[in-house]
Coordinates of C-alpha atoms in Angstrom, one line a residue:
Chain A
X723 CA 136.2 77.6 43.8
X724 CA 132.9 76.7 45.4
X725 CA 129.7 76.6 43.4
X726 CA 128.6 79.8 45.0
X727 CA 131.5 81.6 43.3
X728 CA 133.2 82.2 46.6
X729 CA 136.9 81.5 47.0
X730 CA 137.5 78.4 49.1
X731 CA 140.3 76.4 50.6
X732 CA 139.7 73.6 48.1
X733 CA 140.1 76.2 45.3
X734 CA 143.4 77.4 46.8
X735 CA 144.7 73.8 47.0
X736 CA 143.6 73.3 43.3
X737 CA 145.4 76.5 42.4
X738 CA 148.5 75.3 44.2
X739 CA 148.4 72.1 42.2
X740 CA 148.0 74.0 38.9
X741 CA 150.8 76.4 39.7
X742 CA 153.2 73.6 40.9
X743 CA 152.9 72.1 37.4
X744 CA 154.4 75.2 35.7
X745 CA 156.4 77.1 38.4
X746 CA 158.9 75.8 40.9
X747 CA 158.1 76.9 44.5
X748 CA 159.7 80.1 45.5
X749 CA 162.3 79.7 48.3
X750 CA 161.4 80.0 51.9
X751 CA 164.6 81.5 53.4
X752 CA 165.7 81.8 57.0
X753 CA 166.2 85.3 58.3
X754 CA 167.4 86.6 61.7
X755 CA 165.6 89.7 63.0
X756 CA 166.9 90.7 66.3
X757 CA 167.2 87.5 68.2
X758 CA 164.5 85.7 66.3
X759 CA 165.1 83.3 63.4
X760 CA 162.0 83.3 61.3
X761 CA 161.3 83.0 57.5
X762 CA 160.9 85.0 54.4
X763 CA 158.9 83.8 51.4
X764 CA 160.8 85.2 48.4
X765 CA 158.0 85.8 45.9
X766 CA 160.1 88.5 44.3
X767 CA 161.9 85.5 42.7
X768 CA 158.9 84.5 40.6
X769 CA 159.6 84.8 36.8
X770 CA 157.7 88.2 36.7
X771 CA 159.4 89.3 39.9
X772 CA 156.2 89.2 41.9
X773 CA 153.6 86.9 43.4
X774 CA 150.9 88.1 41.0
X775 CA 151.8 85.4 38.5
X776 CA 149.8 83.1 40.8
X777 CA 146.4 84.8 40.6
X778 CA 146.9 85.6 36.9
X779 CA 147.6 82.0 36.1
X780 CA 144.7 80.5 38.1
X781 CA 142.2 82.9 36.6
X782 CA 143.3 82.7 33.0
X783 CA 143.8 79.0 32.9
X784 CA 140.3 78.5 34.2
X785 CA 138.5 80.7 31.6
X786 CA 136.1 79.0 29.3
X787 CA 137.1 78.7 25.6
X788 CA 134.6 81.4 24.8
X789 CA 136.1 83.7 27.4
X790 CA 139.6 82.9 26.2
X791 CA 138.6 83.9 22.7
X792 CA 137.3 87.3 23.9
X793 CA 140.5 88.2 25.7
X794 CA 141.1 89.7 29.1
X795 CA 141.4 93.2 30.6
X796 CA 143.3 94.0 33.8
X797 CA 143.8 97.3 35.7
X798 CA 147.2 97.4 37.4
X799 CA 150.1 99.6 38.5
X800 CA 152.4 96.8 37.2
X801 CA 152.7 93.5 38.9
X802 CA 149.2 92.2 38.3
X803 CA 149.7 93.5 34.8
X804 CA 152.7 91.3 34.3
X805 CA 151.0 88.3 36.0
X806 CA 148.1 88.5 33.6
X807 CA 150.3 89.3 30.6
X808 CA 152.6 86.3 31.4
X809 CA 149.6 83.9 31.7
X810 CA 147.9 85.3 28.6
X811 CA 151.0 84.9 26.5
X812 CA 151.5 81.3 27.6
X813 CA 147.8 80.5 27.0
X814 CA 147.5 82.4 23.7
X815 CA 145.0 84.9 25.0
X816 CA 144.9 88.6 24.1
X817 CA 145.5 90.8 27.1
X818 CA 144.8 94.6 27.4
X819 CA 146.2 96.2 30.6
X820 CA 145.1 99.6 31.9
X821 CA 148.1 101.1 33.7
X822 CA 148.7 104.5 35.4
X823 CA 150.9 106.8 33.4
X824 CA 153.2 107.2 36.5
X825 CA 153.8 103.4 36.9
X826 CA 157.5 102.6 37.2
X827 CA 159.1 102.4 33.8
X828 CA 160.4 98.9 34.4
X829 CA 156.8 97.6 35.0
X830 CA 155.5 99.3 31.8
X831 CA 158.4 97.9 29.8
X832 CA 158.1 94.4 31.2
X833 CA 154.4 94.3 30.6
X834 CA 154.9 95.4 27.0
X835 CA 157.7 92.9 26.6
X836 CA 155.2 90.1 27.6
X837 CA 153.1 91.0 24.6
X838 CA 150.2 92.8 26.3
X839 CA 148.5 95.9 24.9
X840 CA 148.8 98.8 27.4
X841 CA 146.2 101.6 27.8
X842 CA 147.5 104.4 30.0
X843 CA 145.4 106.6 32.4
X844 CA 146.2 109.5 34.6
X845 CA 146.4 108.9 38.4
X846 CA 144.7 110.8 40.0
X847 CA 142.1 112.3 37.7
X848 CA 140.9 109.5 35.4
X849 CA 138.9 106.6 36.8
X850 CA 140.7 103.5 35.9
X851 CA 137.7 101.3 36.3
X852 CA 135.8 103.4 33.8
X853 CA 138.7 103.1 31.3
X854 CA 138.5 99.3 31.7
X855 CA 134.7 99.3 31.4
X856 CA 135.0 101.1 28.1
X857 CA 137.3 98.5 26.7
X858 CA 135.1 95.7 27.9
X859 CA 132.0 97.3 26.4
X860 CA 133.8 97.5 23.1
X861 CA 135.5 94.1 22.9
X862 CA 133.6 91.8 25.3
X863 CA 136.9 91.0 27.0
X864 CA 136.8 89.5 30.5
X865 CA 137.9 91.7 33.4
X866 CA 140.6 90.1 35.6
X867 CA 140.4 92.2 38.8
X868 CA 143.7 92.6 40.7
X869 CA 142.1 91.5 44.0
X870 CA 138.3 91.4 44.0
X871 CA 138.1 88.1 42.1
X872 CA 137.6 84.7 43.7
X873 CA 140.0 83.0 41.3
X874 CA 142.7 85.6 41.8
X875 CA 142.3 85.3 45.6
X876 CA 142.6 81.5 45.4
X877 CA 145.7 81.8 43.1
X878 CA 147.5 84.2 45.4
X879 CA 146.7 81.8 48.3
X880 CA 148.6 79.1 46.7
X881 CA 151.7 80.7 48.2
X882 CA 150.4 79.6 51.6
X883 CA 150.1 76.0 50.5
X884 CA 153.7 76.1 49.4
X885 CA 154.8 77.7 52.7
X886 CA 153.1 74.9 54.8
X887 CA 154.8 72.3 52.6
X888 CA 158.2 73.9 52.9
X889 CA 157.9 74.6 56.7
X890 CA 156.5 71.1 57.3
X891 CA 153.6 72.6 59.3
X892 CA 151.3 75.5 59.1
X893 CA 153.0 78.8 59.9
X894 CA 152.0 80.5 63.2
X895 CA 151.7 83.8 61.5
X896 CA 152.0 85.2 57.9
X897 CA 152.9 88.9 57.6
X898 CA 151.8 90.0 54.1
X899 CA 152.2 93.2 52.1
X900 CA 148.7 94.3 51.4
X901 CA 147.1 96.4 48.6
X902 CA 143.5 95.4 47.9
X903 CA 143.7 92.3 50.1
X904 CA 143.9 89.5 47.5
X905 CA 147.0 87.9 48.9
X906 CA 145.9 88.3 52.5
X907 CA 142.5 86.8 51.7
X908 CA 144.1 83.9 49.8
X909 CA 146.6 83.2 52.6
X910 CA 143.9 83.1 55.2
X911 CA 142.1 80.4 53.2
X912 CA 145.3 78.5 52.6
X913 CA 146.4 78.5 56.2
X914 CA 143.3 78.5 58.4
X915 CA 145.2 78.2 61.7
X916 CA 147.7 80.9 60.9
X917 CA 147.4 84.5 62.1
X918 CA 147.3 86.8 59.0
X919 CA 148.8 90.2 59.4
X920 CA 148.3 92.6 56.5
X921 CA 150.8 95.4 56.2
X922 CA 149.9 98.6 54.3
X923 CA 151.4 102.0 53.7
X924 CA 150.4 104.8 56.1
X925 CA 147.3 106.5 54.7
X926 CA 146.6 103.6 52.3
X927 CA 145.6 101.0 54.9
X928 CA 142.3 100.4 53.1
X929 CA 142.1 96.8 54.3
X930 CA 142.9 97.8 57.9
X931 CA 140.3 100.6 57.9
X932 CA 137.7 98.3 56.3
X933 CA 138.3 95.6 59.0
X934 CA 137.9 98.2 61.7
X935 CA 134.8 99.8 60.2
X936 CA 133.2 96.5 59.1
X937 CA 132.7 97.9 55.6
X938 CA 134.6 99.0 52.6
X939 CA 136.2 102.4 53.1
X940 CA 137.6 104.5 50.2
X941 CA 141.0 106.2 50.4
X942 CA 140.8 109.9 51.3
X943 CA 141.2 112.3 48.4
X944 CA 144.2 113.9 50.2
X945 CA 145.8 110.5 51.2
X946 CA 149.5 111.0 51.6
X947 CA 152.0 110.0 48.9
X948 CA 153.6 106.6 49.3
X949 CA 156.6 105.0 47.6
X950 CA 154.7 101.7 47.6
X951 CA 153.2 102.1 44.1
X952 CA 151.9 98.5 44.2
X953 CA 149.9 99.1 47.4
X954 CA 147.6 102.0 46.8
X955 CA 144.2 100.7 45.7
X956 CA 141.3 103.2 46.1
X957 CA 139.6 100.7 48.4
X958 CA 139.4 97.0 49.2
X959 CA 136.3 95.1 48.0
X960 CA 133.4 93.3 49.6
X961 CA 134.8 89.8 48.7
X962 CA 138.1 90.5 50.3
X963 CA 136.5 92.0 53.4
X964 CA 134.2 89.0 53.6
X965 CA 137.1 86.5 53.6
X966 CA 139.3 88.5 56.0
X967 CA 136.6 89.6 58.5
X968 CA 137.1 87.6 61.7
X969 CA 140.2 86.1 60.3
X970 CA 142.8 88.8 60.0
X971 CA 144.6 90.9 62.6
X972 CA 143.7 94.6 62.6
X973 CA 146.5 95.4 60.2
X974 CA 149.6 97.5 60.4
X975 CA 150.7 100.6 58.6
X976 CA 154.3 101.4 57.7
X977 CA 156.1 104.6 56.7
X978 CA 158.2 105.2 53.6
X979 CA 161.3 105.3 55.7
X980 CA 160.5 102.0 57.3
X981 CA 160.0 100.5 53.9
X982 CA 163.4 101.9 52.6
X983 CA 165.1 100.4 55.7
X984 CA 163.6 97.1 54.8
X985 CA 164.9 97.4 51.2
X986 CA 168.4 98.1 52.5
X987 CA 168.2 95.1 54.9
X988 CA 167.1 92.8 52.0
X989 CA 169.9 94.1 49.9
X990 CA 172.7 93.7 52.4
X991 CA 171.5 90.7 54.5
X992 CA 169.4 88.7 52.1
X993 CA 171.0 89.6 48.7
X994 CA 167.5 90.2 47.4
X995 CA 166.1 93.1 45.4
X996 CA 162.7 94.3 46.7
X997 CA 160.5 97.1 45.4
X998 CA 159.0 99.3 48.0
X999 CA 155.6 97.6 48.1
X1000 CA 157.3 94.2 48.2
X1001 CA 159.2 95.2 51.3
X1002 CA 156.3 96.5 53.4
X1003 CA 155.8 93.3 55.5
X1004 CA 159.5 93.1 56.2
X1005 CA 159.4 96.8 57.2
X1006 CA 156.8 96.0 59.8
X1007 CA 158.9 93.2 61.2
X1008 CA 162.1 95.2 61.3
X1009 CA 160.3 98.1 62.9
X1010 CA 159.1 95.9 65.7
X1011 CA 155.5 96.4 64.7
X1012 CA 154.6 92.8 64.5
X1013 CA 155.3 89.8 66.8
X1014 CA 157.8 87.3 65.5
X1015 CA 158.5 83.7 66.3
X1016 CA 160.3 80.7 64.7
X1017 CA 157.2 79.8 62.6
X1018 CA 156.5 83.4 61.4
X1019 CA 156.7 83.9 57.6
X1020 CA 157.2 87.3 56.1
X1021 CA 156.0 87.7 52.5
X1022 CA 158.5 89.4 50.2
X1023 CA 156.0 90.1 47.4
X1024 CA 157.8 91.9 44.6
X1025 CA 161.1 93.2 43.3
X1026 CA 160.3 95.3 40.2
X1027 CA 162.0 98.6 40.8
X1028 CA 163.8 101.2 38.7
X1029 CA 167.6 101.1 39.1
X1030 CA 167.8 104.8 39.9
X1031 CA 165.4 104.8 42.8
X1032 CA 166.8 101.5 44.2
X1033 CA 170.4 103.0 44.0
X1034 CA 169.2 106.1 45.9
X1035 CA 167.6 103.9 48.6
X1036 CA 170.5 101.6 49.3
X1037 CA 173.1 104.4 49.3
X1038 CA 171.0 106.8 51.5
X1039 CA 172.1 107.2 55.1
X1040 CA 169.8 105.7 57.5
X1041 CA 167.4 108.3 58.9
X1042 CA 167.6 108.7 62.7
X1043 CA 164.5 110.7 62.8
X1044 CA 162.2 107.7 63.2
Chain B
X67 CA 187.2 61.9 51.8
X68 CA 189.2 58.9 50.7
X69 CA 191.9 57.4 53.0
X70 CA 194.6 58.9 50.8
X71 CA 193.4 62.4 51.8
X72 CA 192.2 63.1 48.3
X73 CA 188.8 64.6 47.8
X74 CA 186.3 62.0 46.5
X75 CA 182.7 61.8 45.2
X76 CA 181.8 59.8 48.4
X77 CA 183.2 62.7 50.5
X78 CA 181.1 65.2 48.5
X79 CA 178.0 63.1 49.1
X80 CA 178.8 63.0 52.8
X81 CA 179.3 66.8 52.8
X82 CA 175.9 67.3 51.1
X83 CA 174.3 65.1 53.9
X84 CA 176.0 67.2 56.6
X85 CA 175.0 70.5 55.0
X86 CA 171.4 69.4 54.4
X87 CA 171.1 68.9 58.1
X88 CA 171.8 72.6 58.9
X89 CA 171.0 74.6 55.7
X90 CA 168.1 74.5 53.3
X91 CA 169.1 74.0 49.7
X92 CA 169.6 77.2 47.8
X93 CA 167.1 77.7 45.0
X94 CA 167.6 76.5 41.5
X95 CA 165.8 79.2 39.5
X96 CA 164.8 79.2 35.8
X97 CA 166.3 81.9 33.7
X98 CA 165.9 82.8 30.0
X99 CA 169.0 83.8 28.2
X100 CA 168.3 84.6 24.5
X101 CA 166.0 81.8 23.5
X102 CA 167.3 79.3 26.0
X103 CA 165.6 78.5 29.3
X104 CA 168.3 77.2 31.6
X105 CA 169.0 77.5 35.4
X106 CA 170.8 79.5 38.0
X107 CA 171.9 78.1 41.3
X108 CA 171.4 81.0 43.7
X109 CA 174.3 80.4 46.2
X110 CA 174.2 84.2 47.0
X111 CA 171.2 83.3 49.1
X112 CA 173.2 81.3 51.6
X113 CA 173.1 82.9 55.1
X114 CA 176.6 84.4 54.6
X115 CA 175.7 85.5 51.0
X116 CA 178.0 83.0 49.3
X117 CA 178.7 79.3 48.7
X118 CA 181.8 79.3 50.9
X119 CA 179.7 78.3 53.9
X120 CA 179.7 74.8 52.4
X121 CA 183.5 74.2 52.5
X122 CA 183.8 76.0 55.8
X123 CA 181.2 73.8 57.5
X124 CA 182.5 70.5 56.0
X125 CA 186.1 71.2 57.1
X126 CA 185.4 72.6 60.5
X127 CA 182.8 70.1 61.5
X128 CA 185.3 67.3 60.7
X129 CA 188.2 68.6 62.7
X130 CA 189.3 66.4 65.6
X131 CA 188.6 67.6 69.2
X132 CA 192.3 68.5 69.5
X133 CA 192.2 70.5 66.3
X134 CA 189.0 72.3 67.4
X135 CA 190.7 73.3 70.6
X136 CA 193.6 74.8 68.8
X137 CA 191.4 77.0 66.6
X138 CA 191.6 77.7 62.8
X139 CA 193.2 80.2 60.5
X140 CA 191.9 81.2 57.1
X141 CA 193.2 83.5 54.4
X142 CA 190.4 85.2 52.4
X143 CA 189.3 88.3 50.7
X144 CA 185.9 87.9 52.4
X145 CA 183.6 85.1 51.5
X146 CA 185.7 82.1 52.7
X147 CA 186.4 84.3 55.7
X148 CA 182.7 84.4 56.4
X149 CA 182.2 80.7 55.7
X150 CA 184.9 79.8 58.2
X151 CA 183.7 82.3 60.8
X152 CA 180.1 81.2 60.5
X153 CA 181.1 77.5 61.0
X154 CA 183.5 78.4 63.8
X155 CA 180.9 80.4 65.7
X156 CA 178.4 77.5 65.4
X157 CA 181.0 74.9 66.6
X158 CA 182.5 77.1 69.3
X159 CA 186.0 77.2 67.6
X160 CA 188.2 80.2 67.6
X161 CA 188.8 81.6 64.1
X162 CA 191.5 84.0 63.0
X163 CA 191.1 85.4 59.4
X164 CA 193.9 87.0 57.4
X165 CA 192.2 89.5 55.1
X166 CA 193.5 92.0 52.6
X167 CA 193.3 95.6 53.8
X168 CA 191.4 96.5 50.5
X169 CA 188.7 93.8 51.0
X170 CA 185.2 95.2 50.6
X171 CA 184.1 96.9 53.8
X172 CA 180.9 94.8 53.9
X173 CA 183.0 91.6 54.0
X174 CA 185.3 92.9 56.7
X175 CA 182.3 94.0 58.8
X176 CA 180.4 90.8 58.3
X177 CA 183.4 88.6 59.2
X178 CA 183.9 90.6 62.4
X179 CA 180.2 90.4 63.2
X180 CA 180.5 86.6 63.1
X181 CA 183.0 86.8 65.9
X182 CA 186.2 86.1 64.1
X183 CA 189.5 87.8 64.8
X184 CA 190.8 89.7 61.7
X185 CA 194.4 90.2 60.8
X186 CA 194.9 92.6 57.9
X187 CA 197.7 92.5 55.2
X188 CA 198.5 94.7 52.3
X189 CA 197.7 93.4 48.8
X190 CA 200.1 93.5 46.9
X191 CA 203.3 93.7 49.0
X192 CA 202.8 91.4 52.0
X193 CA 202.6 87.6 51.4
X194 CA 199.3 86.5 52.9
X195 CA 200.5 82.9 53.3
X196 CA 203.5 84.1 55.4
X197 CA 201.2 86.1 57.6
X198 CA 199.0 83.0 58.2
X199 CA 202.1 80.8 58.8
X200 CA 203.3 83.2 61.5
X201 CA 199.9 82.8 63.3
X202 CA 200.0 79.0 63.0
X203 CA 203.6 78.8 64.3
X204 CA 202.5 80.9 67.3
X205 CA 199.2 79.3 68.2
X206 CA 199.2 75.8 66.6
X207 CA 195.9 76.7 64.8
X208 CA 194.8 74.6 61.8
X209 CA 194.9 76.3 58.4
X210 CA 191.7 76.1 56.4
X211 CA 192.8 76.9 52.9
X212 CA 190.2 78.6 50.7
X213 CA 190.5 76.0 47.9
X214 CA 193.6 73.8 48.2
X215 CA 192.0 71.5 50.8
X216 CA 190.3 68.2 50.2
X217 CA 187.5 68.9 52.8
X218 CA 186.9 72.4 51.4
X219 CA 186.7 71.0 47.8
X220 CA 184.2 68.3 48.9
X221 CA 182.1 70.9 50.8
X222 CA 181.8 73.2 47.8
X223 CA 180.9 70.2 45.7
X224 CA 177.8 69.6 47.8
X225 CA 176.1 72.3 45.7
X226 CA 176.4 69.9 42.8
X227 CA 174.6 67.1 44.7
X228 CA 171.8 69.6 45.5
X229 CA 171.6 70.7 41.8
X230 CA 171.2 67.1 40.6
X231 CA 168.4 66.5 43.2
X232 CA 166.6 69.7 42.2
X233 CA 166.9 69.1 38.5
X234 CA 165.9 65.5 38.8
X235 CA 169.0 64.5 36.8
X236 CA 172.6 65.4 36.4
X237 CA 173.1 68.8 34.7
X238 CA 174.6 68.7 31.2
X239 CA 177.0 71.5 32.1
X240 CA 177.8 73.7 35.1
X241 CA 179.2 77.1 34.5
X242 CA 181.0 78.2 37.7
X243 CA 182.7 81.4 38.9
X244 CA 186.3 80.3 39.6
X245 CA 189.0 81.7 41.8
X246 CA 191.4 79.0 43.1
X247 CA 189.3 76.2 41.7
X248 CA 187.7 74.7 44.9
X249 CA 184.2 75.0 43.7
X250 CA 185.0 73.8 40.1
X251 CA 186.9 70.8 41.5
X252 CA 184.1 69.9 44.0
X253 CA 181.4 70.2 41.3
X254 CA 183.4 67.9 38.9
X255 CA 183.4 65.3 41.7
X256 CA 179.7 65.8 42.5
X257 CA 178.5 65.5 38.9
X258 CA 180.9 63.2 37.1
X259 CA 179.0 63.3 33.8
X260 CA 178.5 67.1 33.6
X261 CA 180.8 69.4 31.7
X262 CA 182.4 71.8 34.1
X263 CA 183.2 75.3 32.8
X264 CA 185.2 77.5 35.1
X265 CA 184.9 81.2 34.5
X266 CA 187.6 83.6 35.6
X267 CA 188.4 87.3 35.3
X268 CA 190.7 88.3 32.4
X269 CA 194.3 88.1 33.6
X270 CA 193.3 86.1 36.6
X271 CA 192.5 82.9 34.8
X272 CA 194.9 80.9 36.9
X273 CA 192.9 77.7 36.6
X274 CA 192.5 78.1 32.9
X275 CA 196.2 78.7 32.4
X276 CA 197.1 75.8 34.7
X277 CA 194.8 73.5 32.7
X278 CA 196.5 74.6 29.5
X279 CA 200.1 74.3 30.8
X280 CA 199.4 71.1 32.7
X281 CA 201.0 72.7 35.8
X282 CA 200.3 75.4 38.4
X283 CA 200.9 78.9 37.0
X284 CA 201.3 82.0 39.1
X285 CA 199.6 85.3 38.2
X286 CA 201.8 87.9 36.5
X287 CA 203.1 90.7 38.7
X288 CA 201.5 93.1 36.3
X289 CA 198.1 91.2 36.1
X290 CA 195.3 93.7 35.3
X291 CA 193.0 95.0 37.9
X292 CA 189.7 93.2 38.2
X293 CA 186.4 94.2 40.0
X294 CA 186.1 90.5 41.0
X295 CA 187.8 90.8 44.4
X296 CA 186.7 87.2 45.2
X297 CA 188.4 85.7 42.1
X298 CA 192.1 86.8 42.3
X299 CA 194.2 84.0 43.8
X300 CA 197.9 84.2 43.1
X301 CA 197.6 80.7 41.6
X302 CA 195.5 77.5 41.7
X303 CA 197.0 74.5 43.6
X304 CA 198.2 71.0 42.7
X305 CA 195.2 69.4 44.3
X306 CA 192.7 71.5 42.3
X307 CA 194.6 70.9 39.1
X308 CA 194.8 67.2 39.9
X309 CA 191.0 67.0 40.2
X310 CA 190.2 69.2 37.3
X311 CA 192.8 67.9 34.8
X312 CA 191.0 65.9 32.1
X313 CA 187.6 66.8 33.6
X314 CA 187.2 70.5 33.0
X315 CA 186.7 72.6 29.9
X316 CA 189.6 74.9 29.1
X317 CA 188.0 77.8 31.0
X318 CA 186.7 81.2 30.0
X319 CA 187.8 84.7 30.9
X320 CA 185.4 87.6 31.3
X321 CA 185.9 91.3 31.3
X322 CA 184.8 93.8 34.1
X323 CA 182.2 95.2 31.7
X324 CA 180.7 91.8 31.0
X325 CA 180.6 91.2 34.8
X326 CA 178.8 94.5 35.4
X327 CA 176.3 93.6 32.6
X328 CA 175.6 90.4 34.5
X329 CA 175.1 92.2 37.7
X330 CA 172.5 94.5 36.0
X331 CA 170.8 91.5 34.5
X332 CA 170.5 89.8 37.9
X333 CA 169.2 93.0 39.4
X334 CA 166.5 93.6 36.8
X335 CA 165.5 90.2 35.6
X336 CA 166.2 87.9 38.6
X337 CA 165.7 90.3 41.6
X338 CA 169.0 89.1 42.9
X339 CA 172.0 91.0 44.3
X340 CA 175.3 89.6 43.0
X341 CA 178.8 90.8 43.8
X342 CA 181.2 91.0 40.8
X343 CA 182.9 87.7 41.5
X344 CA 179.5 86.1 42.0
X345 CA 178.3 87.2 38.5
X346 CA 181.3 85.9 36.5
X347 CA 179.6 82.7 35.3
X348 CA 176.4 84.6 34.4
X349 CA 178.6 87.1 32.5
X350 CA 180.1 84.4 30.4
X351 CA 176.6 83.0 29.6
X352 CA 175.2 86.5 28.7
X353 CA 178.2 87.3 26.6
X354 CA 177.7 84.2 24.5
X355 CA 181.0 82.7 25.6
X356 CA 179.5 79.4 26.8
X357 CA 177.1 77.0 25.2
X358 CA 173.7 76.8 26.9
X359 CA 171.0 74.2 26.9
X360 CA 168.0 73.3 29.1
X361 CA 170.1 71.4 31.6
X362 CA 172.8 74.0 31.9
X363 CA 173.3 75.4 35.4
X364 CA 174.9 78.7 36.0
X365 CA 176.4 79.2 39.5
X366 CA 175.7 82.6 41.2
X367 CA 178.3 82.3 43.9
X368 CA 178.0 85.4 46.0
X369 CA 176.2 88.7 46.7
X370 CA 178.4 90.6 49.2
X371 CA 178.9 94.0 47.7
X372 CA 179.1 97.5 49.0
X373 CA 176.0 99.6 48.3
X374 CA 177.9 102.4 46.6
X375 CA 179.6 100.2 44.0
X376 CA 176.4 98.2 43.4
X377 CA 174.5 101.5 42.9
X378 CA 177.1 102.7 40.4
X379 CA 176.9 99.5 38.5
X380 CA 173.1 99.3 38.2
X381 CA 172.7 102.9 37.2
X382 CA 175.6 103.0 34.7
X383 CA 174.6 103.2 31.0
X384 CA 175.4 99.9 29.2
X385 CA 178.7 100.2 27.4
X386 CA 178.5 99.8 23.7
X387 CA 182.2 99.4 23.3
X388 CA 182.2 95.7 23.9

């Protein structure tokens, strides 16, 4: 990170070095979409089943000894929770995770199995940030934000360094599932010449809306439901907007049915398990919503999904409505 | 291959070189089983969803021009079919595949989509080798046997060369799903110092039985049903037994329920789709039937499975009977 506490390309490169020391690179696999042979980056194959292990590790491993002793708090629907819990266990740091009561059971179970303490809140209704603030006031723990954190942004960006190494050149375009914009921001620092295309659920395109408005925009109270539990932040943050402004494409929104179609494609053509939020970028590509070429990389960001909902998705007849 | 038409370590190394020129290495991923952190080789992530692309490519790309002009015939329940069809399409060779009528629909569809001509036979009842012999007599096509072929053995073995490169040393032990013994034989040539542990379905342990008897043994007419459609050859062959004799461990047999448990583990912990036959080696490891250490590699050999049966498997309650 730079001395001004802004995330930087140098910080991303340092994060990639740290992460390479403990985790093998995730595979970059060829995929044929229509007539185009491009690439998927299988971050669902990380030990916690999602890319969030990167930001969690870069943030926690760079805490001061005093901060480590105070412990960490994170707010997450599940994947950031596991990323922070995984890093905390390995570093011997106490982790408390504020999770929505309706988070997928597999994510709650996995976070608990990694030794983190879980505090549940009701979504909607309770303000998750206030719950976290209460814990911090009481314990002095350090907040590890899921996306509005320079270390976390740099950590997520390490995937872009790996991609460029695996491809042998910078990708032309990275299509990335996008919640708060931590990954998209990190990738834009990692690969300064690549086009960055954030993909969000319809109605939860808080990064896309912020990029258009030139300021942070909050999700509407009546925002539609989405199956992408990992991609529904109430808003992006200043730091993410600051990195992405003038760097990112306007952004693309995908429907639940497009996401399910992508999960089916990953199951039958790639032999990969993707959760809905982890399939959003692939959904945009399959739906023809994003340009593809031989150096385009599609991020597959997570695969933590309940067996029942995954079984329903893969056995459902393809909708012909849209 | 050596001049005596026997498969050799040099041939395996040559096959690995050829395959590296057209296919990226499949990932070697860390996995925790009990307290042991070992490795899985994710061959289900090959473009055809199975390791069989290796043997198909090494055999077909080394045919003479005359042989290429005559075309090839293969007998397969699906994965070897796709391996041969994939290589044939790329090399402009006509491929005819003899497949059982009860092969999984996804494998029939995928083989057809790769441009191969499919000839169906009834299992049991019709003799698949006779069906293939009839086609060869008529067309002069070259038989590409699924396992009893020195080129195919060498091709499959290329996975072992990749593993040693990825691990930075020869593995201590490779646990491999085993049908006719092509992969196990190839791996034993690739990694001469590794222990090779073939894993077969109960009642279809034709390699294990052959190793014990010191001669090829045919499956019993009343052999039990198995969900591992890819692992039920009527017998291993002399060439496979010749390579494996004195090299391989006695072999391990796994039950359908152990295989399903491995498919569930791969789904929830590894975010990978495995077909039953592709999960046999993992099943043996999870069931405690094979010793594990930090340099043990478990082959995940295929992921071509119908959505309906996969959905049933992952949503089934774990059996407590065994």
